[in-house]
């Protein structure tokens, strides 16, 4: 079947199987490999992307549900050489080590800050509950997100 | 992990969907949010030839306050929207709380309340990938002969019913509408669950969950708690909803996550109904825990779950009697 949807502002028309997941379309057809596959069962959050503005696990979204939808991935955040404030904050706050969870963490944080620009520390923790990090630990990640929130500005 | 190939069916009406489901009962599955079905297809515990996507059917999404009947909820309403709905937070706040306690924000953004009610029963063994299962004989729920949870059992399955919104909705007295090609029936949500690990829903051929109806909230107070090994993503070790209704007088204590169906604590309910003050909370809690059938050690030892039930019932009763 053919579907049309938007990825990072760009219209994409793809021939897909109904059983393809959004994650596989992103990584293997569109070669946007920033989005990671962790567990593949919706428990780790590594594949988090924005679907019509909401954070979702790309590994559980079927191609069948993408027609006309708008997807944002980690590749859509930087403006040329200029990193997105969340990306810069994760570097400045040493909020990553291996980096595998980082794209998902940042997309979840982006969804949070767009909806709630001044979250409390508790609200940040609540938001990233679906994202597992196995090396940095969560403290620096929360600090990075908090720093972006304090700075304000449009994201 | 790949999803096995299937043929997509996109009906535009409920009756069309029900008719297709009835004709292809054993070969078709309904797709709402997909957070349960897609995982199970990846695990090969669901291998449908046809997947019926319900999202193009109008009228299955959203919440509606009705003049007399209370609230009508479309089964395709996403859990995020249940949790954020002003109407639900005002009329049935503990349902909003239960919806918030499901999975993670990513799962709630996709998962639906209807899906949560129909969630497949699970245990540590059933809920594994097919490659994991190549190492041992299949369990009964996977089509084999054994049960790893209760090895001495000769039949049956002891997988757990874990939808977090289920106890909250039963506490509020919710009914559900099931639509089939030849008509529909409305039953109390409580009666939807058979208590069996395999075939845990009372669904007849072609039936689709098409509406959730909650009676008016007047004079009802409720409390919901969920306890899970980690306080995120995990299914509940114990989820509990308690409600006290003044007119007509009714008390409900509903425990989820401990058996293949949500369990009512009937003895503790009658104690609570007669209770006049907070001094009885401990006794009510003890009765609830003692009489409850906790069949499986999945997600925690039975003795530990009993203690958690006791603590949560005591806290809920205390809160309702404040």
CSV table of C-alpha atoms in Angstrom, one decimal:
chain,number,residue,atom,x,y,z
A,1,UNK,CA,0.0,0.0,0.0
A,2,UNK,CA,1.1,3.6,-0.6
A,3,UNK,CA,1.0,6.2,2.2
A,4,UNK,CA,1.8,9.8,2.5
A,5,UNK,CA,3.0,11.5,5.6
A,6,UNK,CA,5.3,14.3,6.8
A,7,UNK,CA,8.7,13.7,8.4
A,8,UNK,CA,10.5,16.7,9.8
A,9,UNK,CA,8.5,19.0,7.5
A,10,UNK,CA,9.2,17.0,4.4
A,11,UNK,CA,6.4,15.2,2.6
A,12,UNK,CA,7.2,11.5,2.1
A,13,UNK,CA,5.3,9.1,-0.2
A,14,UNK,CA,6.2,5.5,0.5
A,15,UNK,CA,5.2,2.0,-0.6
A,16,UNK,CA,4.8,0.0,2.6
A,17,UNK,CA,3.5,-3.2,4.0
A,18,UNK,CA,0.8,-2.8,6.6
A,19,UNK,CA,3.0,-4.7,9.1
A,20,UNK,CA,5.9,-2.2,8.8
A,21,UNK,CA,6.4,-0.1,11.9
A,22,UNK,CA,7.1,3.6,11.9
A,23,UNK,CA,10.5,2.7,13.3
A,24,UNK,CA,11.4,0.5,10.4
A,25,UNK,CA,10.2,3.0,7.8
A,26,UNK,CA,12.3,5.8,9.5
A,27,UNK,CA,15.4,3.7,9.8
A,28,UNK,CA,15.3,1.5,6.7
A,29,UNK,CA,13.4,3.4,4.1
A,30,UNK,CA,14.1,7.0,5.0
A,31,UNK,CA,17.6,6.2,6.5
A,32,UNK,CA,16.9,8.3,9.5
A,33,UNK,CA,18.8,6.2,11.9
A,34,UNK,CA,18.8,8.7,14.8
A,35,UNK,CA,15.8,7.0,16.2
A,36,UNK,CA,16.9,3.8,17.9
A,37,UNK,CA,15.4,0.4,18.4
A,38,UNK,CA,15.8,-0.8,22.0
A,39,UNK,CA,13.3,-3.4,23.2
A,40,UNK,CA,10.9,-3.2,20.3
A,41,UNK,CA,8.0,-3.7,22.7
A,42,UNK,CA,7.3,-0.2,24.0
A,43,UNK,CA,9.1,-0.5,27.3
A,44,UNK,CA,12.3,1.5,26.8
A,45,UNK,CA,11.5,4.7,24.9
A,46,UNK,CA,14.6,4.6,22.7
A,47,UNK,CA,12.4,4.9,19.6
A,48,UNK,CA,10.4,7.9,20.9
A,49,UNK,CA,9.3,10.3,18.1
A,50,UNK,CA,6.6,12.9,17.9
A,51,UNK,CA,3.4,11.8,16.0
A,52,UNK,CA,1.1,14.8,15.5
A,53,UNK,CA,2.9,16.5,18.4
A,54,UNK,CA,2.6,13.6,20.8
A,55,UNK,CA,5.5,11.4,22.0
A,56,UNK,CA,5.0,7.8,20.9
A,57,UNK,CA,7.0,4.6,20.7
A,58,UNK,CA,7.7,4.3,16.9
A,59,UNK,CA,8.2,0.6,17.3
A,60,UNK,CA,4.5,0.1,18.1
A,61,UNK,CA,3.0,2.4,15.4
A,62,UNK,CA,2.0,0.5,12.3
A,63,UNK,CA,2.4,2.0,8.8
A,64,UNK,CA,-1.4,1.5,8.6
A,65,UNK,CA,-1.8,4.4,11.0
A,66,UNK,CA,0.5,7.0,9.4
A,67,UNK,CA,-1.6,8.3,6.5
A,68,UNK,CA,-1.6,12.1,6.6
A,69,UNK,CA,0.3,12.3,9.9
A,70,UNK,CA,3.1,14.5,10.9
A,71,UNK,CA,6.3,12.9,12.4
A,72,UNK,CA,9.2,14.6,14.0
A,73,UNK,CA,12.4,12.8,14.7
A,74,UNK,CA,15.7,13.8,16.3
A,75,UNK,CA,17.1,14.6,12.8
A,76,UNK,CA,14.5,17.4,12.5
A,77,UNK,CA,15.7,19.4,15.5
A,78,UNK,CA,19.1,21.0,14.6
A,79,UNK,CA,19.1,24.0,12.3
A,80,UNK,CA,22.1,23.2,10.1
A,81,UNK,CA,25.2,23.3,12.3
A,82,UNK,CA,23.2,24.9,15.2
A,83,UNK,CA,22.0,22.3,17.7
A,84,UNK,CA,18.5,22.5,19.2
A,85,UNK,CA,18.6,23.9,22.7
A,86,UNK,CA,17.8,20.5,24.1
A,87,UNK,CA,20.6,18.9,22.2
A,88,UNK,CA,23.0,21.6,23.4
A,89,UNK,CA,21.8,21.3,27.0
A,90,UNK,CA,22.3,17.5,27.0
A,91,UNK,CA,26.0,18.1,26.0
A,92,UNK,CA,26.5,21.0,28.4
A,93,UNK,CA,25.1,19.0,31.3
A,94,UNK,CA,26.9,15.8,30.5
A,95,UNK,CA,23.5,14.1,30.1
A,96,UNK,CA,24.7,11.3,27.9
A,97,UNK,CA,27.3,8.6,27.8
A,98,UNK,CA,26.6,5.9,25.3
A,99,UNK,CA,23.9,8.1,23.7
A,100,UNK,CA,21.5,5.3,22.8
A,101,UNK,CA,18.6,6.6,24.9
A,102,UNK,CA,19.4,10.3,24.0
A,103,UNK,CA,17.2,10.7,20.9
A,104,UNK,CA,14.2,9.3,22.6
A,105,UNK,CA,14.9,11.3,25.8
A,106,UNK,CA,15.2,14.5,23.8
A,107,UNK,CA,12.0,13.8,21.8
A,108,UNK,CA,10.0,13.1,25.0
A,109,UNK,CA,11.5,16.2,26.6
A,110,UNK,CA,10.5,18.2,23.5
A,111,UNK,CA,6.9,17.0,23.7
A,112,UNK,CA,6.8,17.9,27.4
A,113,UNK,CA,8.3,21.4,27.0
A,114,UNK,CA,6.0,22.3,24.1
A,115,UNK,CA,3.0,21.3,26.2
A,116,UNK,CA,4.3,22.6,29.5
A,117,UNK,CA,7.1,25.2,29.1
A,118,UNK,CA,7.8,25.5,32.8
A,119,UNK,CA,7.6,22.0,34.3
A,120,UNK,CA,8.6,21.2,37.8
A,121,UNK,CA,11.4,18.7,38.5
A,122,UNK,CA,8.6,16.2,39.4
A,123,UNK,CA,6.8,16.8,36.1
A,124,UNK,CA,10.1,16.2,34.2
A,125,UNK,CA,10.6,13.0,36.0
A,126,UNK,CA,7.0,12.0,35.4
A,127,UNK,CA,7.4,12.7,31.7
A,128,UNK,CA,10.6,10.6,31.1
A,129,UNK,CA,9.3,7.6,33.0
A,130,UNK,CA,8.9,5.8,29.8
A,131,UNK,CA,12.5,6.3,28.8
A,132,UNK,CA,15.2,4.0,30.1
A,133,UNK,CA,18.8,5.1,30.5
A,134,UNK,CA,21.3,2.4,31.5
A,135,UNK,CA,24.5,4.5,31.9
A,136,UNK,CA,24.3,8.2,32.6
A,137,UNK,CA,21.6,8.0,35.2
A,138,UNK,CA,18.7,10.3,35.2
A,139,UNK,CA,19.9,13.2,37.4
A,140,UNK,CA,21.9,15.0,34.6
A,141,UNK,CA,19.1,14.4,32.1
A,142,UNK,CA,16.6,16.0,34.4
A,143,UNK,CA,19.0,18.9,34.9
A,144,UNK,CA,19.5,19.4,31.2
A,145,UNK,CA,15.8,19.5,30.6
A,146,UNK,CA,15.3,21.9,33.5
A,147,UNK,CA,18.0,24.2,32.2
A,148,UNK,CA,16.2,24.5,28.8
A,149,UNK,CA,12.9,25.2,30.5
A,150,UNK,CA,14.5,27.9,32.7
A,151,UNK,CA,16.0,29.5,29.6
A,152,UNK,CA,12.6,29.6,27.9
A,153,UNK,CA,12.2,30.6,24.3
A,154,UNK,CA,10.4,28.7,21.5
A,155,UNK,CA,11.3,25.1,21.0
B,1,UNK,CA,11.6,-7.0,15.9
B,2,UNK,CA,9.3,-7.5,12.9
B,3,UNK,CA,5.6,-7.7,12.9
B,4,UNK,CA,4.5,-10.7,10.9
B,5,UNK,CA,2.7,-9.9,7.6
B,6,UNK,CA,-1.1,-9.5,7.7
B,7,UNK,CA,-3.9,-8.2,5.6
B,8,UNK,CA,-5.2,-4.8,6.7
B,9,UNK,CA,-9.0,-4.3,6.8
B,10,UNK,CA,-10.4,-0.8,7.2
B,11,UNK,CA,-14.1,-0.9,7.8
B,12,UNK,CA,-16.0,2.4,7.8
B,13,UNK,CA,-18.8,1.4,10.1
B,14,UNK,CA,-19.1,-0.7,13.3
B,15,UNK,CA,-21.6,-3.1,11.7
B,16,UNK,CA,-19.2,-3.7,8.8
B,17,UNK,CA,-16.4,-4.4,11.3
B,18,UNK,CA,-18.5,-6.7,13.3
B,19,UNK,CA,-19.7,-8.6,10.3
B,20,UNK,CA,-16.1,-9.1,9.1
B,21,UNK,CA,-15.0,-10.2,12.6
B,22,UNK,CA,-17.8,-12.7,12.8
B,23,UNK,CA,-17.0,-14.2,9.4
B,24,UNK,CA,-13.3,-14.4,10.2
B,25,UNK,CA,-13.5,-14.9,14.0
B,26,UNK,CA,-10.4,-17.0,14.6
B,27,UNK,CA,-8.3,-15.3,11.8
B,28,UNK,CA,-8.9,-11.6,12.6
B,29,UNK,CA,-7.9,-9.2,15.4
B,30,UNK,CA,-9.2,-5.7,16.2
B,31,UNK,CA,-6.7,-2.9,16.1
B,32,UNK,CA,-7.3,0.1,18.4
B,33,UNK,CA,-4.1,1.7,19.7
B,34,UNK,CA,-2.1,-1.4,19.1
B,35,UNK,CA,0.2,-1.1,22.2
B,36,UNK,CA,-0.9,-4.6,23.2
B,37,UNK,CA,-1.6,-6.2,19.9
B,38,UNK,CA,1.5,-5.1,18.1
B,39,UNK,CA,3.7,-6.4,20.9
B,40,UNK,CA,1.9,-9.7,20.9
B,41,UNK,CA,2.2,-10.0,17.1
B,42,UNK,CA,6.0,-9.4,17.5
B,43,UNK,CA,6.0,-12.1,20.2
B,44,UNK,CA,4.0,-14.4,17.9
B,45,UNK,CA,1.3,-14.8,20.5
B,46,UNK,CA,-1.2,-13.2,18.1
B,47,UNK,CA,-0.8,-14.2,14.5
B,48,UNK,CA,-3.9,-12.8,12.8
B,49,UNK,CA,-4.4,-13.1,9.0
B,50,UNK,CA,-6.5,-10.0,9.1
B,51,UNK,CA,-6.1,-6.9,11.3
B,52,UNK,CA,-9.3,-4.8,11.4
B,53,UNK,CA,-8.3,-1.2,12.0
B,54,UNK,CA,-11.1,0.5,13.9
B,55,UNK,CA,-9.8,4.1,13.6
B,56,UNK,CA,-11.8,5.0,10.5
B,57,UNK,CA,-15.1,4.3,12.3
B,58,UNK,CA,-16.7,7.5,13.5
B,59,UNK,CA,-18.3,7.8,17.0
B,60,UNK,CA,-15.9,5.5,18.8
B,61,UNK,CA,-13.7,8.3,20.2
B,62,UNK,CA,-14.3,11.0,22.9
B,63,UNK,CA,-16.3,11.4,26.0
B,64,UNK,CA,-19.8,12.7,26.3
B,65,UNK,CA,-21.8,13.8,29.4
B,66,UNK,CA,-25.3,12.7,29.1
B,67,UNK,CA,-28.3,14.5,30.8
B,68,UNK,CA,-29.4,11.5,32.9
B,69,UNK,CA,-27.3,8.5,32.2
B,70,UNK,CA,-23.9,9.8,33.3
B,71,UNK,CA,-20.9,9.6,31.0
B,72,UNK,CA,-20.4,7.9,27.7
B,73,UNK,CA,-16.8,7.1,26.7
B,74,UNK,CA,-15.8,5.9,23.2
B,75,UNK,CA,-13.5,2.9,23.5
B,76,UNK,CA,-11.0,4.4,21.1
B,77,UNK,CA,-10.4,7.4,23.4
B,78,UNK,CA,-6.7,7.4,24.1
B,79,UNK,CA,-5.6,7.1,27.7
B,80,UNK,CA,-3.9,10.4,27.6
B,81,UNK,CA,-7.2,12.0,26.7
B,82,UNK,CA,-9.0,10.2,29.5
B,83,UNK,CA,-6.4,11.3,32.0
B,84,UNK,CA,-6.6,14.9,30.8
B,85,UNK,CA,-10.4,15.2,30.2
B,86,UNK,CA,-11.9,17.9,32.3
B,87,UNK,CA,-15.2,16.2,32.5
B,88,UNK,CA,-13.7,12.9,33.7
B,89,UNK,CA,-11.4,14.7,36.2
B,90,UNK,CA,-14.4,16.5,37.6
B,91,UNK,CA,-16.9,13.5,37.7
B,92,UNK,CA,-14.7,10.4,37.9
B,93,UNK,CA,-11.3,11.7,39.2
B,94,UNK,CA,-10.1,8.2,40.2
B,95,UNK,CA,-10.7,7.0,36.6
B,96,UNK,CA,-8.4,9.8,35.4
B,97,UNK,CA,-5.9,8.7,38.0
B,98,UNK,CA,-6.1,5.1,36.8
B,99,UNK,CA,-5.6,6.1,33.2
B,100,UNK,CA,-2.5,8.2,34.2
B,101,UNK,CA,-1.1,5.1,35.9
B,102,UNK,CA,-1.0,3.0,32.8
B,103,UNK,CA,2.5,2.3,31.1
B,104,UNK,CA,4.3,5.5,30.1
B,105,UNK,CA,3.3,8.7,28.4
B,106,UNK,CA,4.3,7.2,25.1
B,107,UNK,CA,2.0,4.3,25.6
B,108,UNK,CA,-0.9,6.4,26.9
B,109,UNK,CA,-0.6,8.7,23.8
B,110,UNK,CA,-1.4,5.7,21.6
B,111,UNK,CA,-3.2,3.2,23.9
B,112,UNK,CA,-6.9,3.4,24.2
B,113,UNK,CA,-9.3,2.8,27.1
B,114,UNK,CA,-11.1,0.1,25.2
B,115,UNK,CA,-7.8,-1.6,24.6
B,116,UNK,CA,-7.0,-1.4,28.3
B,117,UNK,CA,-10.3,-3.1,29.1
B,118,UNK,CA,-9.6,-5.9,26.6
B,119,UNK,CA,-5.9,-6.2,27.4
B,120,UNK,CA,-4.7,-9.8,27.0
B,121,UNK,CA,-4.0,-11.6,30.3
B,122,UNK,CA,-0.3,-12.1,30.9
B,123,UNK,CA,2.3,-13.9,33.0
B,124,UNK,CA,6.1,-13.9,33.0
B,125,UNK,CA,6.1,-16.9,30.6
B,126,UNK,CA,3.4,-16.0,28.1
B,127,UNK,CA,4.7,-12.4,27.8
B,128,UNK,CA,8.0,-13.4,26.1
B,129,UNK,CA,9.4,-13.4,22.6
B,130,UNK,CA,9.1,-16.5,20.4
B,131,UNK,CA,12.8,-17.0,20.4
B,132,UNK,CA,12.8,-17.1,24.2
B,133,UNK,CA,10.2,-19.9,23.9
B,134,UNK,CA,12.3,-22.0,21.6
B,135,UNK,CA,14.1,-23.2,24.7
B,136,UNK,CA,11.2,-24.8,26.4
B,137,UNK,CA,7.8,-26.5,25.9
B,138,UNK,CA,5.0,-24.2,25.2
B,139,UNK,CA,2.6,-23.2,28.0
B,140,UNK,CA,-1.2,-23.8,27.6
B,141,UNK,CA,-1.9,-20.2,26.6
B,142,UNK,CA,0.7,-20.6,23.8
B,143,UNK,CA,-1.0,-23.9,22.7
B,144,UNK,CA,1.1,-26.3,24.8
B,145,UNK,CA,0.3,-28.6,27.7
B,146,UNK,CA,2.0,-27.1,30.7
B,147,UNK,CA,1.6,-24.2,33.0
B,148,UNK,CA,4.8,-22.8,34.5
B,149,UNK,CA,3.0,-20.6,37.0
B,150,UNK,CA,1.1,-23.5,38.6
B,151,UNK,CA,3.0,-26.6,37.5
B,152,UNK,CA,0.8,-28.9,39.4
B,153,UNK,CA,-2.3,-27.8,37.5
B,154,UNK,CA,-3.7,-30.2,34.9
B,155,UNK,CA,-5.7,-27.6,33.0
B,156,UNK,CA,-6.4,-23.9,32.9
B,157,UNK,CA,-4.2,-20.8,32.7
B,158,UNK,CA,-3.3,-18.4,35.5
B,159,UNK,CA,-2.3,-15.4,33.5
B,160,UNK,CA,-3.3,-12.1,35.1
B,161,UNK,CA,-5.8,-9.4,34.1
B,162,UNK,CA,-3.9,-6.2,34.4
B,163,UNK,CA,-5.8,-3.3,32.9
B,164,UNK,CA,-5.5,-0.4,35.4
B,165,UNK,CA,-8.7,1.3,34.4
B,166,UNK,CA,-10.7,-1.8,34.9
B,167,UNK,CA,-11.0,-1.7,38.8
B,168,UNK,CA,-11.7,2.1,38.6
B,169,UNK,CA,-14.5,1.6,36.1
B,170,UNK,CA,-16.0,-1.3,38.0
B,171,UNK,CA,-15.9,0.8,41.2
B,172,UNK,CA,-17.8,3.6,39.4
B,173,UNK,CA,-20.4,1.0,38.3
B,174,UNK,CA,-19.6,1.1,34.6
B,175,UNK,CA,-21.5,-0.8,31.9
B,176,UNK,CA,-20.2,-1.7,28.5
B,177,UNK,CA,-22.0,-2.0,25.1
B,178,UNK,CA,-21.0,-4.9,22.9
B,179,UNK,CA,-22.1,-4.7,19.3
B,180,UNK,CA,-22.5,-7.7,17.0
B,181,UNK,CA,-23.8,-7.9,13.5
B,182,UNK,CA,-27.3,-9.1,14.7
B,183,UNK,CA,-27.6,-6.6,17.6
B,184,UNK,CA,-26.1,-5.4,20.8
B,185,UNK,CA,-26.1,-6.0,24.5
B,186,UNK,CA,-25.2,-3.9,27.5
B,187,UNK,CA,-23.6,-5.6,30.5
B,188,UNK,CA,-21.9,-4.6,33.7
B,189,UNK,CA,-18.1,-4.3,33.0
B,190,UNK,CA,-17.6,-6.7,35.9
B,191,UNK,CA,-19.4,-9.5,33.9
B,192,UNK,CA,-17.1,-9.0,30.9
B,193,UNK,CA,-14.4,-11.0,32.6
B,194,UNK,CA,-14.7,-14.8,32.7
B,195,UNK,CA,-12.0,-15.4,35.3
B,196,UNK,CA,-10.1,-17.7,32.8
B,197,UNK,CA,-6.6,-17.0,31.8
B,198,UNK,CA,-7.4,-18.2,28.2
B,199,UNK,CA,-10.5,-16.6,26.8
B,200,UNK,CA,-10.7,-14.0,29.6
B,201,UNK,CA,-13.4,-11.9,27.9
B,202,UNK,CA,-17.1,-12.8,27.5
B,203,UNK,CA,-17.2,-12.0,23.8
B,204,UNK,CA,-19.6,-13.8,21.5
B,205,UNK,CA,-19.0,-14.2,17.8
B,206,UNK,CA,-18.5,-10.8,16.0
B,207,UNK,CA,-18.9,-8.7,19.2
B,208,UNK,CA,-17.0,-5.5,19.5
B,209,UNK,CA,-16.7,-3.3,22.6
B,210,UNK,CA,-18.4,-0.1,21.3
B,211,UNK,CA,-19.2,2.1,24.3
B,212,UNK,CA,-18.3,2.5,28.0
B,213,UNK,CA,-21.1,4.0,30.1
B,214,UNK,CA,-20.6,5.2,33.7
B,215,UNK,CA,-23.6,6.1,35.8
B,216,UNK,CA,-23.9,9.7,37.2
B,217,UNK,CA,-21.3,10.5,39.8
B,218,UNK,CA,-23.8,12.0,42.3
B,219,UNK,CA,-23.0,10.9,45.8
B,220,UNK,CA,-20.1,8.7,44.8
B,221,UNK,CA,-16.6,8.9,46.3
B,222,UNK,CA,-13.8,6.7,45.2
B,223,UNK,CA,-10.1,6.0,45.7
B,224,UNK,CA,-7.7,4.3,43.2
B,225,UNK,CA,-4.2,3.0,44.0
B,226,UNK,CA,-1.8,1.1,41.8
B,227,UNK,CA,1.3,-0.7,43.1
B,228,UNK,CA,3.8,-2.2,40.7
B,229,UNK,CA,7.4,-3.5,41.0
B,230,UNK,CA,8.8,-0.3,39.3
B,231,UNK,CA,6.6,2.7,39.6
B,232,UNK,CA,6.5,3.1,35.8
B,233,UNK,CA,5.8,1.0,32.7
B,234,UNK,CA,5.2,-2.2,34.7
B,235,UNK,CA,1.8,-3.8,34.9
B,236,UNK,CA,0.2,-3.6,38.4
B,237,UNK,CA,1.2,-6.1,41.1
B,238,UNK,CA,-2.0,-4.8,42.8
B,239,UNK,CA,-4.4,-2.2,41.6
B,240,UNK,CA,-7.3,-1.2,43.8
B,241,UNK,CA,-10.4,0.8,43.5
B,242,UNK,CA,-12.8,1.5,46.3
B,243,UNK,CA,-16.1,3.3,46.0
B,244,UNK,CA,-18.8,4.4,48.3
B,245,UNK,CA,-22.2,5.5,46.8
B,246,UNK,CA,-24.9,7.1,48.9
B,247,UNK,CA,-28.0,6.8,46.7
B,248,UNK,CA,-28.6,3.9,46.2
B,249,UNK,CA,-26.3,2.8,49.0
B,250,UNK,CA,-23.5,0.7,47.5
B,251,UNK,CA,-19.9,-0.1,48.3
B,252,UNK,CA,-17.3,-1.7,46.0
B,253,UNK,CA,-13.8,-2.9,46.7
B,254,UNK,CA,-12.2,-4.1,43.4
B,255,UNK,CA,-8.8,-5.5,43.1
B,256,UNK,CA,-7.0,-5.9,39.7
B,257,UNK,CA,-3.8,-7.6,38.7
B,258,UNK,CA,-4.0,-10.5,41.1
B,259,UNK,CA,-6.1,-13.0,39.1
B,260,UNK,CA,-7.4,-13.7,35.6
B,261,UNK,CA,-10.3,-11.3,36.3
B,262,UNK,CA,-10.7,-8.3,38.6
B,263,UNK,CA,-11.9,-9.5,42.0
B,264,UNK,CA,-14.5,-8.0,44.3
B,265,UNK,CA,-13.9,-8.2,48.0
B,266,UNK,CA,-17.5,-9.0,49.0
B,267,UNK,CA,-17.0,-9.6,52.8
B,268,UNK,CA,-14.9,-6.5,53.2
B,269,UNK,CA,-17.5,-4.5,51.2
B,270,UNK,CA,-20.3,-5.5,53.6
B,271,UNK,CA,-18.0,-4.5,56.5
B,272,UNK,CA,-17.3,-1.2,54.9
B,273,UNK,CA,-21.0,-0.7,54.2
B,274,UNK,CA,-21.8,-1.1,57.9
B,275,UNK,CA,-18.8,0.9,59.0
B,276,UNK,CA,-19.4,4.1,60.8
B,277,UNK,CA,-15.9,5.4,61.4
B,278,UNK,CA,-12.3,5.2,60.6
B,279,UNK,CA,-11.5,2.7,63.4
B,280,UNK,CA,-12.8,-0.1,61.2
B,281,UNK,CA,-10.3,0.5,58.4
B,282,UNK,CA,-7.8,-2.1,59.7
B,283,UNK,CA,-10.4,-4.8,60.0
B,284,UNK,CA,-11.9,-4.1,56.6
B,285,UNK,CA,-8.4,-4.2,55.1
B,286,UNK,CA,-7.6,-7.5,56.9
B,287,UNK,CA,-10.8,-9.1,55.7
B,288,UNK,CA,-10.2,-8.0,52.1
B,289,UNK,CA,-6.7,-9.5,52.1
B,290,UNK,CA,-7.6,-12.7,53.9
B,291,UNK,CA,-10.6,-13.6,51.7
B,292,UNK,CA,-9.0,-12.5,48.4
B,293,UNK,CA,-8.1,-15.3,45.9
B,294,UNK,CA,-4.6,-14.4,44.8
B,295,UNK,CA,-3.7,-17.2,42.5
B,296,UNK,CA,-0.3,-16.4,41.1
B,297,UNK,CA,3.2,-15.4,42.2
B,298,UNK,CA,3.7,-13.4,39.0
B,299,UNK,CA,5.1,-9.9,39.8
B,300,UNK,CA,5.6,-10.7,43.5
B,301,UNK,CA,5.0,-13.5,46.1
B,302,UNK,CA,1.4,-14.1,47.1
B,303,UNK,CA,2.1,-13.2,50.7
B,304,UNK,CA,3.6,-9.9,49.7
B,305,UNK,CA,0.6,-9.1,47.4
B,306,UNK,CA,-1.7,-9.9,50.3
B,307,UNK,CA,0.1,-7.4,52.5
B,308,UNK,CA,-0.1,-4.8,49.7
B,309,UNK,CA,-3.8,-5.4,49.3
B,310,UNK,CA,-4.2,-4.9,53.0
B,311,UNK,CA,-2.2,-1.7,53.1
B,312,UNK,CA,-3.9,-0.2,50.0
B,313,UNK,CA,-7.4,-1.1,51.2
B,314,UNK,CA,-6.7,0.5,54.6
B,315,UNK,CA,-5.4,3.7,52.9
B,316,UNK,CA,-8.3,3.8,50.5
B,317,UNK,CA,-10.9,3.4,53.3
B,318,UNK,CA,-9.2,5.9,55.5
B,319,UNK,CA,-9.2,8.4,52.6
B,320,UNK,CA,-12.9,7.8,51.9
B,321,UNK,CA,-13.9,8.2,55.6
B,322,UNK,CA,-12.0,11.4,56.1
